[in-house]
Amino acid sequence: MKTTETPAPLPAESGAPITKTDLGPPPPMKEKKEGTVLNVFSHGVLVIWAFMVVLPLLWAVMTSFKDDRSIFSSPWSLPDSLHFDNWSRAWTQANMSDYFLNTVLVVGGSLIGTLVLGSMAAYVLARFEFPGNRFIYFLFIGGMSFPIMLALVPLFYVVNNMGLLNTIHGLILVYIAYSLPFTVFFLTAFFRTLPTSIAEAAFVDGASHSRTFFQIMLPMAKPGLISVGIFNFLGQWNQYMLPTVLNTDPDKRVLTQGLVQLAVSQGYKGDWSGLFAGLVMAMLPVLAAYIIFQRQVVQGLTAGALK
């Protein structure tokens, strides 16, 4: 004979007291009005800031495909046809290819030297206690507050006396010295957030200090290296004051000098379409570098806060 299962009696039917668990979770509380207003305000500010940054970039890219007549007659309209000859003219006739190559050599060499020397100095200052540690650290920080304008004249004579004036490697050394204070300051704080147990285990296994640094600690500091590398890349790529003073050879100009030369080369009959094309050429590597490494930049900036 088949029997049917009867549902279990409710707590009220069985005489058991009703608890808060039986009634389920309470309904969620409404957000506070102040928090909503603040959230809307912050998002509105971010949207306005995004428009202020993105619109000039889009306008420059759009203008680089116009001819000179369209730039002045209808500056805000889309180009009637894409003038790719602006880019080829800027790349060949305005010597942007040479300026681009010189900039890649200078920034590439200085970026590698800055990261290698800065990471080594930062690791020592962050991990080892020795007499003068804090003095050297604050000396690097003091270099961040020193105006570069005050150092241009003595720097010119120092570079000239060393025979490095108007040379690629001389400009690389100056860029390294210019970028080291911020690099050491940033990486010292980053190395202090890394765990010491792994380095201590490497020392126990017989690894030397150099091997521990290059094979263990430096790979662990990759987010910080990428972050400070992006900042140094932006500053060195857009540097104009130092190459103008220390690099007067027309054949060794960098992109910033080339853009100024392109703007003033023809006086009032300037090649405006070619100028905008050269401007976009100089801008694209910076945008590409940040878009590719934006996640690592955020990780490097927030690593210390998340520890």
PDB file of C-alpha atoms in Angstrom:
ATOM      1  CA  MET A   1       0.000   0.000   0.000  1.00  0.00           C
ATOM      2  CA  LYS A   2       1.510   3.321  -1.126  1.00  0.00           C
ATOM      3  CA  THR A   3       1.697   6.217   1.253  1.00  0.00           C
ATOM      4  CA  THR A   4       2.162   9.849   0.401  1.00  0.00           C
ATOM      5  CA  GLU A   5       4.645  11.981   2.242  1.00  0.00           C
ATOM      6  CA  THR A   6       3.118  14.830   4.149  1.00  0.00           C
ATOM      7  CA  PRO A   7       5.036  18.105   4.391  1.00  0.00           C
ATOM      8  CA  ALA A   8       6.704  18.923   7.623  1.00  0.00           C
ATOM      9  CA  PRO A   9       4.556  21.062   9.880  1.00  0.00           C
ATOM     10  CA  LEU A  10       5.398  24.730  10.134  1.00  0.00           C
ATOM     11  CA  PRO A  11       6.959  25.889  13.370  1.00  0.00           C
ATOM     12  CA  ALA A  12       3.728  27.610  14.321  1.00  0.00           C
ATOM     13  CA  GLU A  13       1.709  24.419  13.796  1.00  0.00           C
ATOM     14  CA  SER A  14       4.142  22.268  15.765  1.00  0.00           C
ATOM     15  CA  GLY A  15       4.147  24.638  18.654  1.00  0.00           C
ATOM     16  CA  ALA A  16       7.799  25.654  18.161  1.00  0.00           C
ATOM     17  CA  PRO A  17       8.611  29.342  18.584  1.00  0.00           C
ATOM     18  CA  ILE A  18       9.207  31.388  15.406  1.00  0.00           C
ATOM     19  CA  THR A  19      12.746  32.706  15.195  1.00  0.00           C
ATOM     20  CA  LYS A  20      14.340  35.386  13.000  1.00  0.00           C
ATOM     21  CA  THR A  21      15.860  32.660  10.854  1.00  0.00           C
ATOM     22  CA  ASP A  22      12.448  31.291   9.952  1.00  0.00           C
ATOM     23  CA  LEU A  23      11.260  34.685   8.826  1.00  0.00           C
ATOM     24  CA  GLY A  24      14.183  35.104   6.356  1.00  0.00           C
ATOM     25  CA  PRO A  25      16.630  37.966   5.973  1.00  0.00           C
ATOM     26  CA  PRO A  26      15.332  41.470   6.561  1.00  0.00           C
ATOM     27  CA  PRO A  27      14.713  43.664   3.522  1.00  0.00           C
ATOM     28  CA  PRO A  28      17.760  45.682   2.422  1.00  0.00           C
ATOM     29  CA  MET A  29      18.010  49.200   3.750  1.00  0.00           C
ATOM     30  CA  LYS A  30      17.704  52.083   1.343  1.00  0.00           C
ATOM     31  CA  GLU A  31      20.817  53.957   0.411  1.00  0.00           C
ATOM     32  CA  LYS A  32      21.358  57.186   2.140  1.00  0.00           C
ATOM     33  CA  LYS A  33      20.504  60.232   0.131  1.00  0.00           C
ATOM     34  CA  GLU A  34      23.853  61.844   0.843  1.00  0.00           C
ATOM     35  CA  GLY A  35      25.750  58.881  -0.567  1.00  0.00           C
ATOM     36  CA  THR A  36      23.658  58.906  -3.747  1.00  0.00           C
ATOM     37  CA  VAL A  37      24.242  62.610  -4.311  1.00  0.00           C
ATOM     38  CA  LEU A  38      27.984  62.209  -3.753  1.00  0.00           C
ATOM     39  CA  ASN A  39      28.107  59.245  -6.141  1.00  0.00           C
ATOM     40  CA  VAL A  40      26.268  61.145  -8.869  1.00  0.00           C
ATOM     41  CA  PHE A  41      28.506  64.182  -8.382  1.00  0.00           C
ATOM     42  CA  SER A  42      31.741  62.143  -8.575  1.00  0.00           C
ATOM     43  CA  HIS A  43      30.595  60.321 -11.709  1.00  0.00           C
ATOM     44  CA  GLY A  44      29.584  63.613 -13.281  1.00  0.00           C
ATOM     45  CA  VAL A  45      33.022  65.092 -12.609  1.00  0.00           C
ATOM     46  CA  LEU A  46      34.683  62.019 -14.127  1.00  0.00           C
ATOM     47  CA  VAL A  47      32.513  62.253 -17.250  1.00  0.00           C
ATOM     48  CA  ILE A  48      33.351  65.946 -17.680  1.00  0.00           C
ATOM     49  CA  TRP A  49      37.047  65.228 -17.185  1.00  0.00           C
ATOM     50  CA  ALA A  50      36.918  62.415 -19.744  1.00  0.00           C
ATOM     51  CA  PHE A  51      35.365  64.754 -22.317  1.00  0.00           C
ATOM     52  CA  MET A  52      38.016  67.390 -21.608  1.00  0.00           C
ATOM     53  CA  VAL A  53      40.783  64.854 -22.240  1.00  0.00           C
ATOM     54  CA  VAL A  54      39.350  62.796 -25.092  1.00  0.00           C
ATOM     55  CA  LEU A  55      37.821  65.533 -27.266  1.00  0.00           C
ATOM     56  CA  PRO A  56      41.097  67.397 -27.980  1.00  0.00           C
ATOM     57  CA  LEU A  57      42.783  64.110 -28.881  1.00  0.00           C
ATOM     58  CA  LEU A  58      39.993  63.139 -31.260  1.00  0.00           C
ATOM     59  CA  TRP A  59      40.004  66.621 -32.777  1.00  0.00           C
ATOM     60  CA  ALA A  60      43.760  66.422 -33.403  1.00  0.00           C
ATOM     61  CA  VAL A  61      43.433  63.007 -35.070  1.00  0.00           C
ATOM     62  CA  MET A  62      40.528  64.248 -37.202  1.00  0.00           C
ATOM     63  CA  THR A  63      42.414  67.410 -38.221  1.00  0.00           C
ATOM     64  CA  SER A  64      45.478  65.425 -39.266  1.00  0.00           C
ATOM     65  CA  PHE A  65      43.436  64.012 -42.192  1.00  0.00           C
ATOM     66  CA  LYS A  66      42.244  67.427 -43.473  1.00  0.00           C
ATOM     67  CA  ASP A  67      43.870  69.837 -45.876  1.00  0.00           C
ATOM     68  CA  ASP A  68      44.931  73.333 -44.804  1.00  0.00           C
ATOM     69  CA  ARG A  69      41.849  74.998 -46.306  1.00  0.00           C
ATOM     70  CA  SER A  70      39.427  72.713 -44.437  1.00  0.00           C
ATOM     71  CA  ILE A  71      41.264  73.246 -41.161  1.00  0.00           C
ATOM     72  CA  PHE A  72      40.462  76.972 -41.205  1.00  0.00           C
ATOM     73  CA  SER A  73      37.112  76.937 -43.037  1.00  0.00           C
ATOM     74  CA  SER A  74      35.432  74.114 -41.071  1.00  0.00           C
ATOM     75  CA  PRO A  75      37.602  73.203 -38.076  1.00  0.00           C
ATOM     76  CA  TRP A  76      34.886  71.196 -36.250  1.00  0.00           C
ATOM     77  CA  SER A  77      33.511  69.199 -39.182  1.00  0.00           C
ATOM     78  CA  LEU A  78      34.628  65.775 -40.301  1.00  0.00           C
ATOM     79  CA  PRO A  79      37.117  65.671 -43.202  1.00  0.00           C
ATOM     80  CA  ASP A  80      35.499  65.418 -46.612  1.00  0.00           C
ATOM     81  CA  SER A  81      38.193  62.940 -47.637  1.00  0.00           C
ATOM     82  CA  LEU A  82      41.105  61.335 -45.826  1.00  0.00           C
ATOM     83  CA  HIS A  83      44.354  63.044 -46.838  1.00  0.00           C
ATOM     84  CA  PHE A  84      46.944  60.392 -46.017  1.00  0.00           C
ATOM     85  CA  ASP A  85      49.537  62.465 -47.842  1.00  0.00           C
ATOM     86  CA  ASN A  86      49.717  64.649 -44.704  1.00  0.00           C
ATOM     87  CA  TRP A  87      51.253  61.758 -42.813  1.00  0.00           C
ATOM     88  CA  SER A  88      53.664  60.804 -45.590  1.00  0.00           C
ATOM     89  CA  ARG A  89      54.706  64.440 -46.031  1.00  0.00           C
ATOM     90  CA  ALA A  90      55.352  64.858 -42.322  1.00  0.00           C
ATOM     91  CA  TRP A  91      57.243  61.550 -42.159  1.00  0.00           C
ATOM     92  CA  THR A  92      59.545  62.229 -45.121  1.00  0.00           C
ATOM     93  CA  GLN A  93      59.745  65.931 -45.970  1.00  0.00           C
ATOM     94  CA  ALA A  94      59.552  67.200 -42.385  1.00  0.00           C
ATOM     95  CA  ASN A  95      62.123  64.572 -41.242  1.00  0.00           C
ATOM     96  CA  MET A  96      59.780  63.168 -38.604  1.00  0.00           C
ATOM     97  CA  SER A  97      61.234  59.724 -39.275  1.00  0.00           C
ATOM     98  CA  ASP A  98      64.694  60.896 -38.152  1.00  0.00           C
ATOM     99  CA  TYR A  99      63.277  62.681 -35.116  1.00  0.00           C
ATOM    100  CA  PHE A 100      61.247  59.598 -34.217  1.00  0.00           C
ATOM    101  CA  LEU A 101      64.312  57.347 -34.429  1.00  0.00           C
ATOM    102  CA  ASN A 102      66.390  59.717 -32.290  1.00  0.00           C
ATOM    103  CA  THR A 103      63.630  59.872 -29.689  1.00  0.00           C
ATOM    104  CA  VAL A 104      63.325  56.094 -29.558  1.00  0.00           C
ATOM    105  CA  LEU A 105      67.094  55.753 -29.044  1.00  0.00           C
ATOM    106  CA  VAL A 106      67.251  58.410 -26.328  1.00  0.00           C
ATOM    107  CA  VAL A 107      64.119  57.381 -24.438  1.00  0.00           C
ATOM    108  CA  GLY A 108      64.802  53.653 -24.800  1.00  0.00           C
ATOM    109  CA  GLY A 109      68.355  53.919 -23.485  1.00  0.00           C
ATOM    110  CA  SER A 110      67.468  56.294 -20.676  1.00  0.00           C
ATOM    111  CA  LEU A 111      64.445  54.231 -19.634  1.00  0.00           C
ATOM    112  CA  ILE A 112      66.484  51.043 -19.339  1.00  0.00           C
ATOM    113  CA  GLY A 113      69.241  52.810 -17.433  1.00  0.00           C
ATOM    114  CA  THR A 114      66.785  54.542 -15.127  1.00  0.00           C
ATOM    115  CA  LEU A 115      64.935  51.344 -14.234  1.00  0.00           C
ATOM    116  CA  VAL A 116      68.101  49.310 -13.674  1.00  0.00           C
ATOM    117  CA  LEU A 117      69.938  51.901 -11.564  1.00  0.00           C
ATOM    118  CA  GLY A 118      66.794  53.115  -9.801  1.00  0.00           C
ATOM    119  CA  SER A 119      65.625  49.622  -8.839  1.00  0.00           C
ATOM    120  CA  MET A 120      69.066  48.679  -7.486  1.00  0.00           C
ATOM    121  CA  ALA A 121      69.306  51.840  -5.388  1.00  0.00           C
ATOM    122  CA  ALA A 122      65.721  51.513  -4.176  1.00  0.00           C
ATOM    123  CA  TYR A 123      66.214  47.856  -3.184  1.00  0.00           C
ATOM    124  CA  VAL A 124      69.272  48.679  -1.085  1.00  0.00           C
ATOM    125  CA  LEU A 125      67.581  51.635   0.594  1.00  0.00           C
ATOM    126  CA  ALA A 126      64.439  49.628   1.326  1.00  0.00           C
ATOM    127  CA  ARG A 127      66.001  46.358   2.533  1.00  0.00           C
ATOM    128  CA  PHE A 128      69.304  47.187   4.229  1.00  0.00           C
ATOM    129  CA  GLU A 129      70.088  49.354   7.233  1.00  0.00           C
ATOM    130  CA  PHE A 130      73.438  51.134   7.153  1.00  0.00           C
ATOM    131  CA  PRO A 131      74.809  54.491   8.292  1.00  0.00           C
ATOM    132  CA  GLY A 132      73.592  57.217   5.959  1.00  0.00           C
ATOM    133  CA  ASN A 133      70.618  55.242   4.625  1.00  0.00           C
ATOM    134  CA  ARG A 134      68.056  57.914   5.443  1.00  0.00           C
ATOM    135  CA  PHE A 135      70.380  60.693   4.331  1.00  0.00           C
ATOM    136  CA  ILE A 136      70.791  59.158   0.872  1.00  0.00           C
ATOM    137  CA  TYR A 137      67.046  58.514   0.633  1.00  0.00           C
ATOM    138  CA  PHE A 138      66.160  62.113   1.473  1.00  0.00           C
ATOM    139  CA  LEU A 139      68.876  63.275  -0.922  1.00  0.00           C
ATOM    140  CA  PHE A 140      67.011  61.542  -3.744  1.00  0.00           C
ATOM    141  CA  ILE A 141      63.740  63.075  -2.553  1.00  0.00           C
ATOM    142  CA  GLY A 142      65.408  66.485  -2.516  1.00  0.00           C
ATOM    143  CA  GLY A 143      66.297  65.980  -6.174  1.00  0.00           C
ATOM    144  CA  MET A 144      62.575  65.813  -6.981  1.00  0.00           C
ATOM    145  CA  SER A 145      62.034  69.318  -5.613  1.00  0.00           C
ATOM    146  CA  PHE A 146      65.001  70.892  -7.411  1.00  0.00           C
ATOM    147  CA  PRO A 147      63.788  73.003 -10.384  1.00  0.00           C
ATOM    148  CA  ILE A 148      65.398  71.906 -13.641  1.00  0.00           C
ATOM    149  CA  MET A 149      65.473  75.534 -14.787  1.00  0.00           C
ATOM    150  CA  LEU A 150      68.105  76.355 -12.155  1.00  0.00           C
ATOM    151  CA  ALA A 151      70.369  73.557 -13.395  1.00  0.00           C
ATOM    152  CA  LEU A 152      70.314  74.287 -17.126  1.00  0.00           C
ATOM    153  CA  VAL A 153      73.319  76.646 -17.259  1.00  0.00           C
ATOM    154  CA  PRO A 154      75.691  74.600 -15.037  1.00  0.00           C
ATOM    155  CA  LEU A 155      74.418  71.408 -16.680  1.00  0.00           C
ATOM    156  CA  PHE A 156      75.277  72.811 -20.103  1.00  0.00           C
ATOM    157  CA  TYR A 157      78.881  73.528 -19.060  1.00  0.00           C
ATOM    158  CA  VAL A 158      79.272  70.155 -17.325  1.00  0.00           C
ATOM    159  CA  VAL A 159      78.036  68.253 -20.380  1.00  0.00           C
ATOM    160  CA  ASN A 160      80.159  70.420 -22.674  1.00  0.00           C
ATOM    161  CA  ASN A 161      83.334  69.871 -20.619  1.00  0.00           C
ATOM    162  CA  MET A 162      82.734  66.111 -20.697  1.00  0.00           C
ATOM    163  CA  GLY A 163      82.474  66.187 -24.501  1.00  0.00           C
ATOM    164  CA  LEU A 164      78.867  64.941 -24.446  1.00  0.00           C
ATOM    165  CA  LEU A 165      77.162  67.986 -25.919  1.00  0.00           C
ATOM    166  CA  ASN A 166      75.042  67.281 -29.016  1.00  0.00           C
ATOM    167  CA  THR A 167      75.349  63.512 -28.558  1.00  0.00           C
ATOM    168  CA  ILE A 168      72.729  60.818 -28.095  1.00  0.00           C
ATOM    169  CA  HIS A 169      74.519  59.133 -25.192  1.00  0.00           C
ATOM    170  CA  GLY A 170      75.034  62.473 -23.445  1.00  0.00           C
ATOM    171  CA  LEU A 171      71.304  63.144 -23.573  1.00  0.00           C
ATOM    172  CA  ILE A 172      70.643  59.611 -22.300  1.00  0.00           C
ATOM    173  CA  LEU A 173      72.840  60.208 -19.226  1.00  0.00           C
ATOM    174  CA  VAL A 174      71.103  63.508 -18.493  1.00  0.00           C
ATOM    175  CA  TYR A 175      67.665  61.882 -18.793  1.00  0.00           C
ATOM    176  CA  ILE A 176      68.739  59.126 -16.390  1.00  0.00           C
ATOM    177  CA  ALA A 177      69.943  61.653 -13.812  1.00  0.00           C
ATOM    178  CA  TYR A 178      66.756  63.663 -14.272  1.00  0.00           C
ATOM    179  CA  SER A 179      64.468  60.624 -13.718  1.00  0.00           C
ATOM    180  CA  LEU A 180      66.340  58.829 -10.917  1.00  0.00           C
ATOM    181  CA  PRO A 181      64.930  60.779  -7.912  1.00  0.00           C
ATOM    182  CA  PHE A 182      61.301  59.930  -8.635  1.00  0.00           C
ATOM    183  CA  THR A 183      62.188  56.354  -9.619  1.00  0.00           C
ATOM    184  CA  VAL A 184      64.066  55.707  -6.365  1.00  0.00           C
ATOM    185  CA  PHE A 185      61.314  57.339  -4.312  1.00  0.00           C
ATOM    186  CA  PHE A 186      58.591  55.256  -5.978  1.00  0.00           C
ATOM    187  CA  LEU A 187      60.416  51.901  -5.969  1.00  0.00           C
ATOM    188  CA  THR A 188      61.701  52.253  -2.404  1.00  0.00           C
ATOM    189  CA  ALA A 189      58.128  52.376  -1.153  1.00  0.00           C
ATOM    190  CA  PHE A 190      57.219  49.465  -3.450  1.00  0.00           C
ATOM    191  CA  PHE A 191      60.092  47.198  -2.318  1.00  0.00           C
ATOM    192  CA  ARG A 192      59.061  47.739   1.299  1.00  0.00           C
ATOM    193  CA  THR A 193      55.683  46.141   0.550  1.00  0.00           C
ATOM    194  CA  LEU A 194      57.198  42.915  -0.823  1.00  0.00           C
ATOM    195  CA  PRO A 195      57.476  39.932   1.558  1.00  0.00           C
ATOM    196  CA  THR A 196      60.924  39.355   3.055  1.00  0.00           C
ATOM    197  CA  SER A 197      60.440  35.614   3.645  1.00  0.00           C
ATOM    198  CA  ILE A 198      61.203  34.707   0.023  1.00  0.00           C
ATOM    199  CA  ALA A 199      64.471  36.650   0.004  1.00  0.00           C
ATOM    200  CA  GLU A 200      65.456  35.122   3.348  1.00  0.00           C
ATOM    201  CA  ALA A 201      64.765  31.636   1.987  1.00  0.00           C
ATOM    202  CA  ALA A 202      66.993  32.390  -1.008  1.00  0.00           C
ATOM    203  CA  PHE A 203      69.802  33.511   1.311  1.00  0.00           C
ATOM    204  CA  VAL A 204      69.434  30.284   3.317  1.00  0.00           C
ATOM    205  CA  ASP A 205      69.759  28.263   0.089  1.00  0.00           C
ATOM    206  CA  GLY A 206      73.041  30.030  -0.650  1.00  0.00           C
ATOM    207  CA  ALA A 207      71.952  32.650  -3.198  1.00  0.00           C
ATOM    208  CA  SER A 208      74.025  35.816  -3.364  1.00  0.00           C
ATOM    209  CA  HIS A 209      72.604  39.304  -2.983  1.00  0.00           C
ATOM    210  CA  SER A 210      72.823  40.003  -6.711  1.00  0.00           C
ATOM    211  CA  ARG A 211      71.170  36.719  -7.653  1.00  0.00           C
ATOM    212  CA  THR A 212      68.405  37.267  -5.093  1.00  0.00           C
ATOM    213  CA  PHE A 213      67.765  40.723  -6.468  1.00  0.00           C
ATOM    214  CA  PHE A 214      67.760  39.939 -10.201  1.00  0.00           C
ATOM    215  CA  GLN A 215      66.064  36.530 -10.101  1.00  0.00           C
ATOM    216  CA  ILE A 216      63.641  36.887  -7.184  1.00  0.00           C
ATOM    217  CA  MET A 217      62.963  40.427  -6.027  1.00  0.00           C
ATOM    218  CA  LEU A 218      63.047  42.160  -9.412  1.00  0.00           C
ATOM    219  CA  PRO A 219      60.418  39.842 -10.994  1.00  0.00           C
ATOM    220  CA  MET A 220      58.228  40.338  -7.924  1.00  0.00           C
ATOM    221  CA  ALA A 221      58.504  44.107  -8.412  1.00  0.00           C
ATOM    222  CA  LYS A 222      57.269  43.942 -12.009  1.00  0.00           C
ATOM    223  CA  PRO A 223      54.046  45.945 -11.389  1.00  0.00           C
ATOM    224  CA  GLY A 224      56.023  48.717  -9.739  1.00  0.00           C
ATOM    225  CA  LEU A 225      58.632  48.730 -12.503  1.00  0.00           C
ATOM    226  CA  ILE A 226      55.956  49.001 -15.176  1.00  0.00           C
ATOM    227  CA  SER A 227      54.202  51.815 -13.323  1.00  0.00           C
ATOM    228  CA  VAL A 228      57.294  53.935 -12.801  1.00  0.00           C
ATOM    229  CA  GLY A 229      58.454  53.038 -16.310  1.00  0.00           C
ATOM    230  CA  ILE A 230      55.253  54.468 -17.791  1.00  0.00           C
ATOM    231  CA  PHE A 231      55.643  57.702 -15.826  1.00  0.00           C
ATOM    232  CA  ASN A 232      59.288  58.049 -16.870  1.00  0.00           C
ATOM    233  CA  PHE A 233      58.391  57.229 -20.469  1.00  0.00           C
ATOM    234  CA  LEU A 234      55.785  59.988 -20.526  1.00  0.00           C
ATOM    235  CA  GLY A 235      58.148  62.529 -19.005  1.00  0.00           C
ATOM    236  CA  GLN A 236      61.128  61.650 -21.196  1.00  0.00           C
ATOM    237  CA  TRP A 237      59.138  61.320 -24.424  1.00  0.00           C
ATOM    238  CA  ASN A 238      57.582  64.776 -23.942  1.00  0.00           C
ATOM    239  CA  GLN A 239      60.775  66.435 -22.663  1.00  0.00           C
ATOM    240  CA  TYR A 240      61.560  69.661 -24.500  1.00  0.00           C
ATOM    241  CA  MET A 241      63.699  71.870 -22.250  1.00  0.00           C
ATOM    242  CA  LEU A 242      66.683  69.542 -21.848  1.00  0.00           C
ATOM    243  CA  PRO A 243      67.135  68.583 -25.533  1.00  0.00           C
ATOM    244  CA  THR A 244      66.698  72.222 -26.583  1.00  0.00           C
ATOM    245  CA  VAL A 245      69.629  73.277 -24.384  1.00  0.00           C
ATOM    246  CA  LEU A 246      71.875  70.214 -24.727  1.00  0.00           C
ATOM    247  CA  ASN A 247      71.097  69.050 -28.256  1.00  0.00           C
ATOM    248  CA  THR A 248      71.458  71.800 -30.857  1.00  0.00           C
ATOM    249  CA  ASP A 249      72.580  69.548 -33.703  1.00  0.00           C
ATOM    250  CA  PRO A 250      69.802  69.525 -36.383  1.00  0.00           C
ATOM    251  CA  ASP A 251      70.558  65.890 -37.264  1.00  0.00           C
ATOM    252  CA  LYS A 252      70.039  64.708 -33.673  1.00  0.00           C
ATOM    253  CA  ARG A 253      66.840  66.481 -32.767  1.00  0.00           C
ATOM    254  CA  VAL A 254      64.094  64.609 -30.942  1.00  0.00           C
ATOM    255  CA  LEU A 255      60.355  64.701 -31.668  1.00  0.00           C
ATOM    256  CA  THR A 256      59.530  67.709 -29.512  1.00  0.00           C
ATOM    257  CA  GLN A 257      62.202  69.762 -31.245  1.00  0.00           C
ATOM    258  CA  GLY A 258      61.041  68.493 -34.626  1.00  0.00           C
ATOM    259  CA  LEU A 259      57.450  69.535 -33.986  1.00  0.00           C
ATOM    260  CA  VAL A 260      58.557  73.064 -33.077  1.00  0.00           C
ATOM    261  CA  GLN A 261      60.743  73.194 -36.170  1.00  0.00           C
ATOM    262  CA  LEU A 262      57.839  72.007 -38.298  1.00  0.00           C
ATOM    263  CA  ALA A 263      55.602  74.724 -36.845  1.00  0.00           C
ATOM    264  CA  VAL A 264      58.014  77.606 -37.542  1.00  0.00           C
ATOM    265  CA  SER A 265      59.788  76.359 -40.663  1.00  0.00           C
ATOM    266  CA  GLN A 266      57.525  78.181 -43.112  1.00  0.00           C
ATOM    267  CA  GLY A 267      56.535  81.216 -41.071  1.00  0.00           C
ATOM    268  CA  TYR A 268      52.958  82.314 -41.751  1.00  0.00           C
ATOM    269  CA  LYS A 269      52.652  79.664 -44.479  1.00  0.00           C
ATOM    270  CA  GLY A 270      53.065  76.783 -42.087  1.00  0.00           C
ATOM    271  CA  ASP A 271      52.113  73.268 -43.067  1.00  0.00           C
ATOM    272  CA  TRP A 272      49.263  72.930 -40.572  1.00  0.00           C
ATOM    273  CA  SER A 273      47.984  69.594 -41.847  1.00  0.00           C
ATOM    274  CA  GLY A 274      51.490  68.138 -41.720  1.00  0.00           C
ATOM    275  CA  LEU A 275      51.953  69.632 -38.239  1.00  0.00           C
ATOM    276  CA  PHE A 276      48.844  67.878 -36.920  1.00  0.00           C
ATOM    277  CA  ALA A 277      49.963  64.640 -38.555  1.00  0.00           C
ATOM    278  CA  GLY A 278      53.345  64.914 -36.839  1.00  0.00           C
ATOM    279  CA  LEU A 279      51.620  65.723 -33.555  1.00  0.00           C
ATOM    280  CA  VAL A 280      49.518  62.563 -33.767  1.00  0.00           C
ATOM    281  CA  MET A 281      52.645  60.551 -34.655  1.00  0.00           C
ATOM    282  CA  ALA A 282      54.313  61.778 -31.486  1.00  0.00           C
ATOM    283  CA  MET A 283      51.178  61.094 -29.432  1.00  0.00           C
ATOM    284  CA  LEU A 284      50.365  57.555 -30.560  1.00  0.00           C
ATOM    285  CA  PRO A 285      53.286  55.709 -28.857  1.00  0.00           C
ATOM    286  CA  VAL A 286      52.401  57.280 -25.511  1.00  0.00           C
ATOM    287  CA  LEU A 287      48.734  56.310 -25.807  1.00  0.00           C
ATOM    288  CA  ALA A 288      49.607  52.806 -26.958  1.00  0.00           C
ATOM    289  CA  ALA A 289      52.009  52.271 -24.056  1.00  0.00           C
ATOM    290  CA  TYR A 290      49.443  53.347 -21.483  1.00  0.00           C
ATOM    291  CA  ILE A 291      46.605  51.344 -23.035  1.00  0.00           C
ATOM    292  CA  ILE A 292      48.728  48.182 -23.102  1.00  0.00           C
ATOM    293  CA  PHE A 293      50.073  48.522 -19.550  1.00  0.00           C
ATOM    294  CA  GLN A 294      47.172  50.280 -17.812  1.00  0.00           C
ATOM    295  CA  ARG A 295      46.359  47.267 -15.630  1.00  0.00           C
ATOM    296  CA  GLN A 296      49.950  46.979 -14.438  1.00  0.00           C
ATOM    297  CA  VAL A 297      50.028  50.713 -13.718  1.00  0.00           C
ATOM    298  CA  VAL A 298      46.985  50.426 -11.457  1.00  0.00           C
ATOM    299  CA  GLN A 299      48.442  47.358  -9.723  1.00  0.00           C
ATOM    300  CA  GLY A 300      51.704  49.151  -9.091  1.00  0.00           C
ATOM    301  CA  LEU A 301      50.020  52.256  -7.692  1.00  0.00           C
ATOM    302  CA  THR A 302      47.725  50.304  -5.345  1.00  0.00           C
ATOM    303  CA  ALA A 303      50.176  47.596  -4.226  1.00  0.00           C
ATOM    304  CA  GLY A 304      51.227  49.471  -1.134  1.00  0.00           C
ATOM    305  CA  ALA A 305      47.662  50.261  -0.120  1.00  0.00           C
ATOM    306  CA  LEU A 306      46.494  46.653  -0.470  1.00  0.00           C
ATOM    307  CA  LYS A 307      49.187  45.172   1.737  1.00  0.00           C
TER     308      LYS A 307
END
